[in-house]
């Protein structure tokens, strides 16, 4: 393992570079999805082709997160980070210039690979280079990629839409990534190449893992459009992906140098971290999606009118995540209770959101968003401290691969489940409201006049949408309650990082004894000061 680097301003700016690239990676992905309809319309692509642009990007991103940790160790973190930043900048510039669907698809795959290379490096570099008293702030920076970046996408999409230039959706990434590459190049130390690791690389595991992740992502993102079980393609993708992923896990258990070190799950805090982080993706998605979707669909808000609501979620994260890190950096504070408090705040916000009516406007969402804004960093930052505190530095790449690839996969799962849930509930409420009013399909029945049928159908559709969004808030509550129970049962208490203890002085013999015997030989293995257990890998 590389010798510890003295922490100074130069190294700090190198870490800032990786943080900037990580934030732009997440923001760029969400903004692109927000305005995808405009992009597809500009190029004249069909709806089916547009949906595949999102699918192949997500599949490439998730797959690269599986491999990024190994690649960074083999080719050095500095070289790999610079290459990833420059690649993301280049492909972000080229995507709007594509003049055909195959070229656009290829650029989106390359863009997804570059994006998936960056995020795992943030956790690796922060926990490697930050001194013990600052490691939790590195974790809080990683937490912001889940709590800050996703909520900034809607305001940026609104801004670009107001400016009338959708190219900025892609081009916004380039200057920040170029700055990030410059900071990384100047600030991070250069490790030697370790190409001998290629002989030990888990080639079969990589093939199985990438195949499984790509199939699962494709099956989930295309499932709603192709009607799930009624589509042979979706059945084949999900079945193949599931079976191959199980095969991948079995292979990883027995491989001496795996990409997933499943034995880490035997440690209660790490297992808790993986389960909670994957489940938490459902909470963050709903908190950031429901208000914007409701206000846009039901109330007809334009993107710029959503700007204040989404900024209420995004900007405070820049301050709250470090504040939570400061709180749990005290030995007297049990991070499990901080997590539980955050979950209770989210639970209250969901209960308030379940009272949603068609009269709500953006002012009604501010309290809900404030509760979510406070609750989310109180969950994520302690969660990362608990999960990584049980690991040694050499286990860092294994943890990075598992945490980031599963987080990205469950982001897709949460988005898919959320979309399918809304479609199903809206159809159910439409049918029930129609039956209650005596409508048969779109035709009036009983005492309803023919000229009133169209207006009634519109009102039914609106009310069905309102009820489905209220149901979405209710559907989140079981996940929050399950996490509350899990916090109280599974993890053991984790303490903040501590400095290395002072070296134990070697006992010296008495003067009389020195004259009679030779001084004992120093034992190198015992004279070295014990290393402090880091809070992360």
Coordinates of C-alpha atoms in Angstrom, one line a residue:
X1 CA 0.0 0.0 0.0
X2 CA 1.2 3.5 -0.8
X3 CA 2.8 5.6 1.9
X4 CA 0.5 8.1 3.6
X5 CA 0.5 11.5 1.9
X6 CA 0.9 14.7 4.0
X7 CA -2.4 16.6 3.8
X8 CA -1.9 20.1 2.5
X9 CA -3.6 22.7 0.2
X10 CA -2.3 21.0 -2.9
X11 CA -3.8 17.6 -2.0
X12 CA -7.0 19.3 -0.8
X13 CA -7.5 20.9 -4.2
X14 CA -7.0 17.6 -5.9
X15 CA -9.8 16.1 -3.9
X16 CA -12.0 19.1 -4.7
X17 CA -11.4 18.3 -8.4
X18 CA -12.8 14.8 -7.9
X19 CA -15.7 16.2 -5.9
X20 CA -16.6 18.6 -8.7
X21 CA -16.4 15.9 -11.4
X22 CA -18.6 13.6 -9.3
X23 CA -21.3 16.2 -8.7
X24 CA -21.3 17.1 -12.4
X25 CA -21.5 13.5 -13.4
X26 CA -24.8 13.1 -11.4
X27 CA -26.2 16.4 -12.3
X28 CA -25.5 15.9 -16.0
X29 CA -27.2 12.5 -16.0
X30 CA -30.4 13.8 -14.3
X31 CA -30.6 17.0 -16.4
X32 CA -30.3 15.0 -19.6
X33 CA -33.2 12.7 -18.5
X34 CA -35.3 15.8 -17.6
X35 CA -35.1 17.3 -21.1
X36 CA -34.8 14.1 -23.1
X37 CA -38.1 14.7 -24.8
X38 CA -36.8 18.0 -26.2
X39 CA -33.5 16.3 -27.4
X40 CA -35.4 13.5 -29.1
X41 CA -37.7 15.9 -30.8
X42 CA -34.8 18.0 -32.0
X43 CA -33.1 15.1 -33.7
X44 CA -36.3 13.6 -35.0
X45 CA -35.8 10.3 -33.1
X46 CA -38.8 8.1 -32.3
X47 CA -40.0 7.7 -28.7
X48 CA -38.6 4.1 -28.7
X49 CA -35.2 5.3 -29.8
X50 CA -35.2 8.1 -27.2
X51 CA -35.9 5.6 -24.4
X52 CA -33.0 3.4 -25.4
X53 CA -30.7 6.5 -25.2
X54 CA -31.4 6.5 -21.4
X55 CA -31.1 2.7 -21.1
X56 CA -27.7 2.3 -22.7
X57 CA -26.3 5.3 -20.7
X58 CA -27.5 3.8 -17.4
X59 CA -26.2 0.3 -18.3
X60 CA -22.8 1.7 -19.2
X61 CA -22.6 3.8 -16.1
X62 CA -23.6 0.9 -13.7
X63 CA -21.2 -1.5 -15.4
X64 CA -18.2 0.8 -15.1
X65 CA -18.9 1.4 -11.4
X66 CA -18.2 -2.3 -11.0
X67 CA -14.7 -2.0 -12.5
X68 CA -13.6 1.5 -11.6
X69 CA -12.0 0.6 -8.3
X70 CA -9.8 -2.1 -9.8
X71 CA -8.8 0.1 -12.7
X72 CA -7.9 3.0 -10.4
X73 CA -5.6 0.8 -8.3
X74 CA -4.0 -0.8 -11.4
X75 CA -3.4 2.4 -13.5
X76 CA -3.2 4.8 -10.4
X77 CA -6.0 6.9 -9.1
X78 CA -4.5 10.1 -10.5
X79 CA -4.2 8.8 -14.1
X80 CA -7.6 7.1 -14.1
X81 CA -9.3 10.2 -12.6
X82 CA -7.7 12.5 -15.2
X83 CA -8.7 10.2 -18.0
X84 CA -12.3 9.9 -16.7
X85 CA -12.7 13.7 -16.3
X86 CA -11.3 14.4 -19.8
X87 CA -13.4 11.7 -21.4
X88 CA -16.6 13.0 -19.8
X89 CA -15.9 16.5 -21.0
X90 CA -15.1 15.3 -24.5
X91 CA -18.2 13.1 -25.0
X92 CA -20.4 15.7 -23.4
X93 CA -19.3 18.2 -26.0
X94 CA -19.8 15.7 -28.9
X95 CA -23.2 14.3 -28.0
X96 CA -25.2 17.3 -29.3
X97 CA -23.2 17.2 -32.6
X98 CA -24.3 13.6 -33.4
X99 CA -26.3 13.5 -36.7
X100 CA -27.7 10.0 -36.5
X101 CA -29.1 7.6 -33.9
X102 CA -26.2 5.1 -34.0
X103 CA -23.7 7.8 -33.5
X104 CA -25.7 9.3 -30.7
X105 CA -26.1 5.9 -29.1
X106 CA -22.4 5.3 -29.2
X107 CA -21.6 8.6 -27.7
X108 CA -24.1 8.0 -24.9
X109 CA -22.5 4.7 -24.1
X110 CA -19.1 6.4 -23.9
X111 CA -20.5 9.2 -21.8
X112 CA -22.0 6.6 -19.4
X113 CA -18.7 4.8 -19.1
X114 CA -16.9 8.0 -18.3
X115 CA -19.6 9.1 -15.8
X116 CA -19.5 5.7 -14.0
X117 CA -15.7 5.9 -13.7
X118 CA -15.8 9.1 -11.6
X119 CA -18.2 8.6 -8.7
X120 CA -16.3 5.6 -7.1
X121 CA -13.1 7.6 -7.0
X122 CA -14.6 10.1 -4.6
X123 CA -15.0 7.6 -1.8
X124 CA -11.6 6.0 -2.5
X125 CA -9.6 9.2 -2.6
X126 CA -11.3 10.9 0.4
X127 CA -10.8 7.9 2.7
X128 CA -7.2 7.4 1.5
X129 CA -5.9 11.0 1.6
X130 CA -7.9 12.8 4.3
X131 CA -6.4 12.8 7.8
X132 CA -8.3 11.0 10.5
X133 CA -10.1 14.1 11.8
X134 CA -11.4 15.0 8.3
X135 CA -12.5 11.6 7.0
X136 CA -16.1 12.1 7.9
X137 CA -16.2 15.3 5.9
X138 CA -15.0 13.2 2.9
X139 CA -17.9 10.9 3.5
X140 CA -20.3 13.9 3.7
X141 CA -19.0 15.0 0.3
X142 CA -19.8 11.6 -1.1
X143 CA -23.2 11.8 0.5
X144 CA -23.9 15.0 -1.4
X145 CA -23.8 13.1 -4.7
X146 CA -27.0 11.4 -3.5
X147 CA -28.6 14.4 -1.8
X148 CA -27.4 17.4 -3.7
X149 CA -26.8 16.5 -7.3
X150 CA -30.2 14.9 -8.1
X151 CA -32.2 17.9 -6.8
X152 CA -30.1 20.4 -8.8
X153 CA -31.1 18.8 -12.1
X154 CA -34.6 20.3 -12.3
X155 CA -33.5 23.9 -11.6
X156 CA -30.8 23.6 -14.2
X157 CA -33.2 22.1 -16.7
X158 CA -35.5 24.9 -16.1
X159 CA -32.8 27.5 -16.6
X160 CA -31.7 25.9 -19.9
X161 CA -35.2 25.7 -21.0
X162 CA -35.8 29.4 -20.3
X163 CA -32.6 30.2 -22.2
X164 CA -33.8 28.2 -25.1
X165 CA -30.6 26.3 -25.7
X166 CA -30.8 22.5 -24.9
X167 CA -27.2 22.1 -25.9
X168 CA -26.2 23.5 -22.5
X169 CA -27.7 20.4 -20.9
X170 CA -24.7 18.5 -22.3
X171 CA -22.1 21.3 -22.6
X172 CA -22.4 22.4 -18.9
X173 CA -20.4 19.3 -17.9
X174 CA -17.3 20.1 -20.0
X175 CA -15.8 23.2 -18.4
X176 CA -16.3 21.8 -14.9
X177 CA -14.7 18.5 -15.8
X178 CA -11.8 20.3 -17.5
X179 CA -11.2 22.2 -14.3
X180 CA -11.5 19.0 -12.3
X181 CA -8.9 17.3 -14.4
X182 CA -6.5 20.2 -13.9
X183 CA -7.0 20.1 -10.1
X184 CA -6.5 16.4 -10.0
X185 CA -3.4 16.6 -12.2
X186 CA -1.9 19.2 -9.9
X187 CA -3.0 18.0 -6.5
X188 CA -3.0 14.2 -6.3
X189 CA 0.2 12.2 -6.0
X190 CA 1.2 9.9 -8.8
X191 CA 1.3 6.2 -7.9
X192 CA 3.2 3.7 -10.0
X193 CA 1.5 1.5 -12.5
X194 CA 0.6 -2.0 -11.3
X195 CA 0.1 -3.8 -14.6
X196 CA 1.1 -7.1 -13.0
X197 CA -2.4 -7.0 -11.4
X198 CA -3.8 -7.8 -14.9
X199 CA -2.7 -11.4 -14.5
X200 CA -4.8 -11.7 -11.3
X201 CA -7.9 -9.9 -12.7
X202 CA -11.2 -11.6 -12.4
X203 CA -12.0 -11.7 -16.1
X204 CA -14.9 -14.2 -15.8
X205 CA -16.4 -12.2 -12.9
X206 CA -16.2 -9.0 -14.9
X207 CA -17.9 -10.7 -17.9
X208 CA -20.6 -12.1 -15.7
X209 CA -21.1 -8.9 -13.7
X210 CA -21.3 -6.6 -16.6
X211 CA -23.7 -8.9 -18.5
X212 CA -26.0 -9.2 -15.5
X213 CA -26.1 -5.5 -14.7
X214 CA -26.7 -4.5 -18.4
X215 CA -29.5 -7.0 -18.8
X216 CA -31.2 -6.0 -15.5
X217 CA -30.9 -2.3 -16.3
X218 CA -32.2 -2.8 -19.8
X219 CA -35.1 -5.0 -18.6
X220 CA -36.2 -2.6 -15.9
X221 CA -35.9 0.7 -17.9
X222 CA -37.8 -0.8 -20.9
X223 CA -40.3 -2.9 -19.0
X224 CA -43.1 -0.3 -18.7
X225 CA -42.9 0.7 -22.3
X226 CA -43.0 -3.0 -23.6
X227 CA -45.6 -4.2 -21.0
X228 CA -43.4 -6.3 -18.8
X229 CA -44.4 -10.0 -18.8
X230 CA -46.2 -9.6 -22.2
X231 CA -42.9 -8.9 -23.9
X232 CA -40.6 -11.8 -24.7
X233 CA -37.6 -9.4 -24.7
X234 CA -38.3 -8.1 -21.2
X235 CA -38.8 -11.6 -19.8
X236 CA -35.5 -12.7 -21.5
X237 CA -33.6 -9.7 -20.2
X238 CA -34.8 -10.0 -16.6
X239 CA -34.5 -13.8 -16.4
X240 CA -31.0 -13.8 -18.0
X241 CA -29.9 -10.9 -15.8
X242 CA -31.1 -12.5 -12.6
X243 CA -29.6 -15.9 -13.3
X244 CA -26.3 -14.5 -14.5
X245 CA -26.1 -12.2 -11.4
X246 CA -26.6 -15.2 -9.1
X247 CA -23.9 -17.0 -11.0
X248 CA -21.6 -13.9 -10.7
X249 CA -22.2 -13.9 -6.9
X250 CA -21.3 -17.6 -6.6
X251 CA -18.2 -17.1 -8.7
X252 CA -17.1 -14.0 -6.6
X253 CA -17.4 -16.0 -3.3
X254 CA -14.7 -18.4 -4.4
X255 CA -12.4 -16.2 -6.5
X256 CA -9.2 -15.1 -4.6
X257 CA -9.3 -11.6 -6.1
X258 CA -13.0 -10.8 -6.6
X259 CA -14.7 -7.7 -7.7
X260 CA -17.3 -8.2 -5.0
X261 CA -15.9 -9.5 -1.8
X262 CA -19.1 -11.0 -0.4
X263 CA -17.4 -12.0 2.8
X264 CA -17.6 -8.4 3.9
X265 CA -21.3 -8.8 4.4
X266 CA -20.5 -10.9 7.4
X267 CA -19.7 -7.7 9.2
X268 CA -23.0 -6.3 10.5
X269 CA -22.4 -2.7 9.9
X270 CA -21.3 -3.2 6.3
X271 CA -24.3 -5.4 5.5
X272 CA -26.5 -2.8 7.2
X273 CA -24.9 -0.1 5.0
X274 CA -25.5 -1.9 1.7
X275 CA -29.1 -2.8 2.6
X276 CA -29.9 0.7 3.8
X277 CA -28.2 2.6 0.9
X278 CA -30.1 0.5 -1.7
X279 CA -33.4 1.1 0.1
X280 CA -32.7 4.7 0.6
X281 CA -32.7 5.3 -3.2
X282 CA -36.5 4.9 -3.1
X283 CA -36.7 7.7 -0.5
X284 CA -34.5 10.2 -2.4
X285 CA -36.2 9.6 -5.7
X286 CA -39.7 10.1 -4.4
X287 CA -38.7 13.3 -2.4
X288 CA -37.2 14.8 -5.5
X289 CA -39.7 13.6 -8.1
X290 CA -43.2 13.8 -6.7
X291 CA -43.4 17.6 -6.1
X292 CA -42.0 18.4 -9.5
X293 CA -44.2 15.8 -11.3
X294 CA -47.4 16.8 -9.5
X295 CA -46.9 20.5 -10.0
X296 CA -46.0 20.1 -13.7
X297 CA -48.8 17.6 -14.6
X298 CA -51.7 18.7 -12.4
X299 CA -51.0 22.4 -11.9
X300 CA -49.3 23.1 -15.2
X301 CA -46.2 24.6 -13.7
X302 CA -43.4 25.5 -16.1
X303 CA -39.9 24.4 -15.2
X304 CA -38.9 27.9 -14.0
X305 CA -41.8 27.9 -11.6
X306 CA -40.4 24.7 -10.0
X307 CA -37.1 26.4 -9.5
X308 CA -37.7 27.6 -5.8
X309 CA -39.1 24.2 -4.7
X310 CA -36.1 22.2 -6.0
X311 CA -33.5 24.7 -4.8
X312 CA -35.1 24.3 -1.3
X313 CA -33.9 20.7 -1.5
X314 CA -30.5 21.2 -3.2
X315 CA -28.7 24.2 -1.8
X316 CA -29.0 23.4 2.0
X317 CA -27.3 20.1 1.4
X318 CA -24.0 22.0 0.9
X319 CA -24.2 23.1 4.5
X320 CA -26.2 20.3 6.2
X321 CA -24.0 17.3 5.2
X322 CA -20.8 18.8 6.8
X323 CA -22.8 19.8 9.8
X324 CA -24.0 16.2 10.3
X325 CA -20.4 15.1 9.9
X326 CA -19.4 17.5 12.6
X327 CA -22.1 16.2 14.9
X328 CA -21.3 12.5 14.5
X329 CA -17.6 13.2 14.8
X330 CA -18.1 13.4 18.5
X331 CA -17.7 10.3 20.6
X332 CA -20.7 11.2 22.8
X333 CA -23.0 11.1 19.8
X334 CA -24.4 7.7 18.7
X335 CA -24.8 7.9 14.9
X336 CA -27.6 5.3 15.0
X337 CA -29.9 7.8 16.8
X338 CA -29.0 10.5 14.3
X339 CA -30.1 8.1 11.5
X340 CA -33.3 7.3 13.3
X341 CA -34.0 11.0 13.8
X342 CA -33.5 11.6 10.1
X343 CA -35.8 8.7 9.2
X344 CA -38.5 10.1 11.5
X345 CA -38.3 13.5 9.7
X346 CA -38.7 11.7 6.4
X347 CA -41.6 9.7 7.8
X348 CA -43.4 12.9 8.8
X349 CA -42.9 14.4 5.4
X350 CA -44.5 11.4 3.7
X351 CA -47.5 11.5 6.1
X352 CA -47.9 15.2 5.2
X353 CA -47.5 14.4 1.5
X354 CA -50.2 11.8 1.6
X355 CA -52.7 14.5 2.3
X356 CA -52.1 15.9 -1.2
X357 CA -55.2 17.4 -3.0
X358 CA -55.7 19.1 -6.3
X359 CA -55.6 22.5 -4.6
X360 CA -52.0 22.2 -3.6
X361 CA -49.4 24.6 -5.1
X362 CA -45.7 24.9 -4.6
X363 CA -46.2 26.7 -1.3
X364 CA -47.7 23.5 0.2
X365 CA -44.6 21.5 -0.6
X366 CA -42.1 23.7 1.3
X367 CA -42.5 22.1 4.7
X368 CA -42.4 18.6 3.1
X369 CA -39.2 19.5 1.3
X370 CA -37.6 21.1 4.4
X371 CA -38.2 17.9 6.4
X372 CA -36.7 15.8 3.6
X373 CA -33.8 18.3 3.3
X374 CA -33.0 17.9 7.0
X375 CA -33.6 14.1 7.2
X376 CA -31.6 12.8 4.2
X377 CA -28.1 13.9 5.2
X378 CA -28.9 12.7 8.8
X379 CA -29.4 9.3 7.3
X380 CA -26.7 9.1 4.6
X381 CA -23.6 10.5 6.4
X382 CA -23.9 8.3 9.5
X383 CA -24.8 5.4 7.3
X384 CA -21.5 5.8 5.4
X385 CA -19.6 6.1 8.7
X386 CA -21.1 2.9 10.0
X387 CA -20.6 0.9 6.8
X388 CA -17.0 1.9 6.1
X389 CA -15.7 2.0 9.7
X390 CA -15.6 -1.8 9.7
X391 CA -13.2 -2.0 6.8
X392 CA -9.4 -2.0 6.4
X393 CA -7.7 0.1 3.8
X394 CA -6.9 -2.9 1.6
X395 CA -10.6 -3.7 1.4
X396 CA -11.4 -0.3 0.0
X397 CA -11.6 -1.3 -3.7
X398 CA -14.0 -4.2 -2.9
X399 CA -16.3 -2.0 -0.9
X400 CA -16.2 0.7 -3.6
X401 CA -17.3 -1.7 -6.3
X402 CA -20.2 -3.1 -4.2
X403 CA -21.4 0.2 -2.8
X404 CA -21.4 2.2 -6.0
X405 CA -22.6 -0.4 -8.5
X406 CA -25.5 -1.5 -6.2
X407 CA -26.4 2.1 -5.5
X408 CA -26.6 2.8 -9.2
X409 CA -28.5 -0.3 -9.9
X410 CA -31.1 0.4 -7.2
X411 CA -31.4 3.9 -8.5
X412 CA -32.7 2.4 -11.7
X413 CA -34.9 -0.1 -9.7
X414 CA -36.4 2.8 -7.7
X415 CA -37.1 4.8 -10.8
X416 CA -38.7 1.9 -12.5
X417 CA -40.9 0.9 -9.5
X418 CA -41.9 4.5 -9.0
X419 CA -43.0 4.9 -12.6
X420 CA -44.9 1.6 -12.7
X421 CA -46.6 2.3 -9.4
X422 CA -47.9 5.7 -10.6
X423 CA -49.2 4.2 -13.9
X424 CA -50.9 1.3 -12.1
X425 CA -52.5 3.5 -9.4
X426 CA -53.7 6.1 -11.8
X427 CA -55.4 3.5 -14.0
X428 CA -57.0 2.0 -10.9
X429 CA -58.3 5.3 -9.6
X430 CA -59.6 6.3 -13.1
X431 CA -61.6 3.1 -13.3
X432 CA -63.1 3.5 -9.8
X433 CA -64.0 7.1 -10.2
X434 CA -65.6 6.4 -13.6
X435 CA -67.7 3.6 -12.0
X436 CA -68.7 5.8 -9.2
X437 CA -70.0 8.5 -11.6
X438 CA -71.7 6.0 -13.8
X439 CA -69.3 6.4 -16.8
X440 CA -68.7 3.5 -19.1
X441 CA -65.3 4.1 -20.6
X442 CA -65.6 7.7 -21.9
X443 CA -69.3 7.5 -22.5
X444 CA -71.9 9.0 -20.2
X445 CA -74.4 6.8 -18.5
X446 CA -77.5 7.4 -16.4
X447 CA -78.3 11.1 -15.8
X448 CA -74.9 12.5 -17.1
X449 CA -75.4 14.6 -20.2
X450 CA -73.4 13.9 -23.3
X451 CA -71.9 17.4 -23.5
X452 CA -70.6 17.1 -19.9
X453 CA -68.8 13.8 -20.5
X454 CA -65.6 15.3 -21.8
X455 CA -65.3 17.7 -18.9
X456 CA -66.0 14.9 -16.4
X457 CA -63.4 12.7 -18.0
X458 CA -60.8 15.4 -17.7
X459 CA -61.6 15.9 -14.1
X460 CA -61.5 12.2 -13.4
X461 CA -58.0 12.1 -15.0
X462 CA -56.8 15.0 -12.9
X463 CA -58.2 13.5 -9.7
X464 CA -56.7 10.1 -10.5
X465 CA -53.3 11.7 -10.9
X466 CA -53.6 13.5 -7.6
X467 CA -54.6 10.3 -5.8
X468 CA -51.8 8.3 -7.4
X469 CA -49.2 10.9 -6.2
X470 CA -50.7 10.8 -2.7
X471 CA -50.5 7.0 -2.8
X472 CA -46.8 7.3 -3.8
X473 CA -46.1 9.1 -0.5
X474 CA -48.0 6.4 1.4
X475 CA -46.0 3.7 -0.4
X476 CA -42.7 5.2 0.9
X477 CA -43.8 4.8 4.5
X478 CA -43.2 1.0 4.8
X479 CA -39.6 1.5 3.5
X480 CA -39.0 4.2 6.2
X481 CA -40.5 2.1 8.9
X482 CA -38.4 -0.9 7.8
X483 CA -35.3 1.2 7.9
X484 CA -36.2 2.5 11.4
X485 CA -36.5 -1.1 12.7
X486 CA -33.3 -2.1 10.9
X487 CA -31.3 0.8 12.5
X488 CA -32.4 -0.4 15.9
X489 CA -31.6 -4.1 15.3
X490 CA -28.7 -4.7 12.9
X491 CA -25.8 -2.2 13.3
X492 CA -23.5 -2.0 16.3
X493 CA -22.3 1.3 17.5
X494 CA -19.6 2.9 15.4
X495 CA -17.2 5.5 16.7
X496 CA -15.6 8.3 14.7
X497 CA -12.1 7.9 13.3
X498 CA -9.3 8.2 15.8
X499 CA -5.6 9.1 15.4
X500 CA -2.9 6.4 15.6
X501 CA -1.9 5.7 19.2
X502 CA 1.5 6.9 20.3
X503 CA 4.3 4.4 20.0
X504 CA 4.8 2.2 23.1
X505 CA 8.2 2.9 24.6
X506 CA 10.6 0.0 24.8
X507 CA 11.4 -0.9 28.5
X508 CA 15.1 -0.1 29.3
X509 CA 17.1 -2.5 31.6
X510 CA 18.5 -1.2 34.9
X511 CA 22.1 0.0 34.8
X512 CA 23.3 -3.0 36.8
X513 CA 21.6 -5.4 34.4
X514 CA 23.1 -3.6 31.4
X515 CA 26.6 -4.4 32.6
X516 CA 25.8 -8.1 32.9
X517 CA 23.9 -8.7 29.7
X518 CA 23.6 -7.3 26.2
X519 CA 20.6 -5.1 25.5
X520 CA 17.8 -7.0 23.9
X521 CA 17.5 -6.9 20.1
X522 CA 14.8 -4.7 18.8
X523 CA 11.9 -6.5 17.2
X524 CA 10.9 -4.6 14.1
X525 CA 7.4 -6.1 14.0
X526 CA 6.7 -4.9 17.6
X527 CA 8.5 -1.6 17.6
X528 CA 6.2 -0.1 14.9
X529 CA 3.3 1.8 16.3
X530 CA -0.1 0.2 15.8
X531 CA -2.1 1.7 13.0
X532 CA -5.4 3.3 13.8
X533 CA -8.4 1.6 12.3
X534 CA -9.6 3.9 9.6
X535 CA -13.2 4.9 9.3
X536 CA -13.3 3.8 5.7
X537 CA -11.6 1.7 3.0

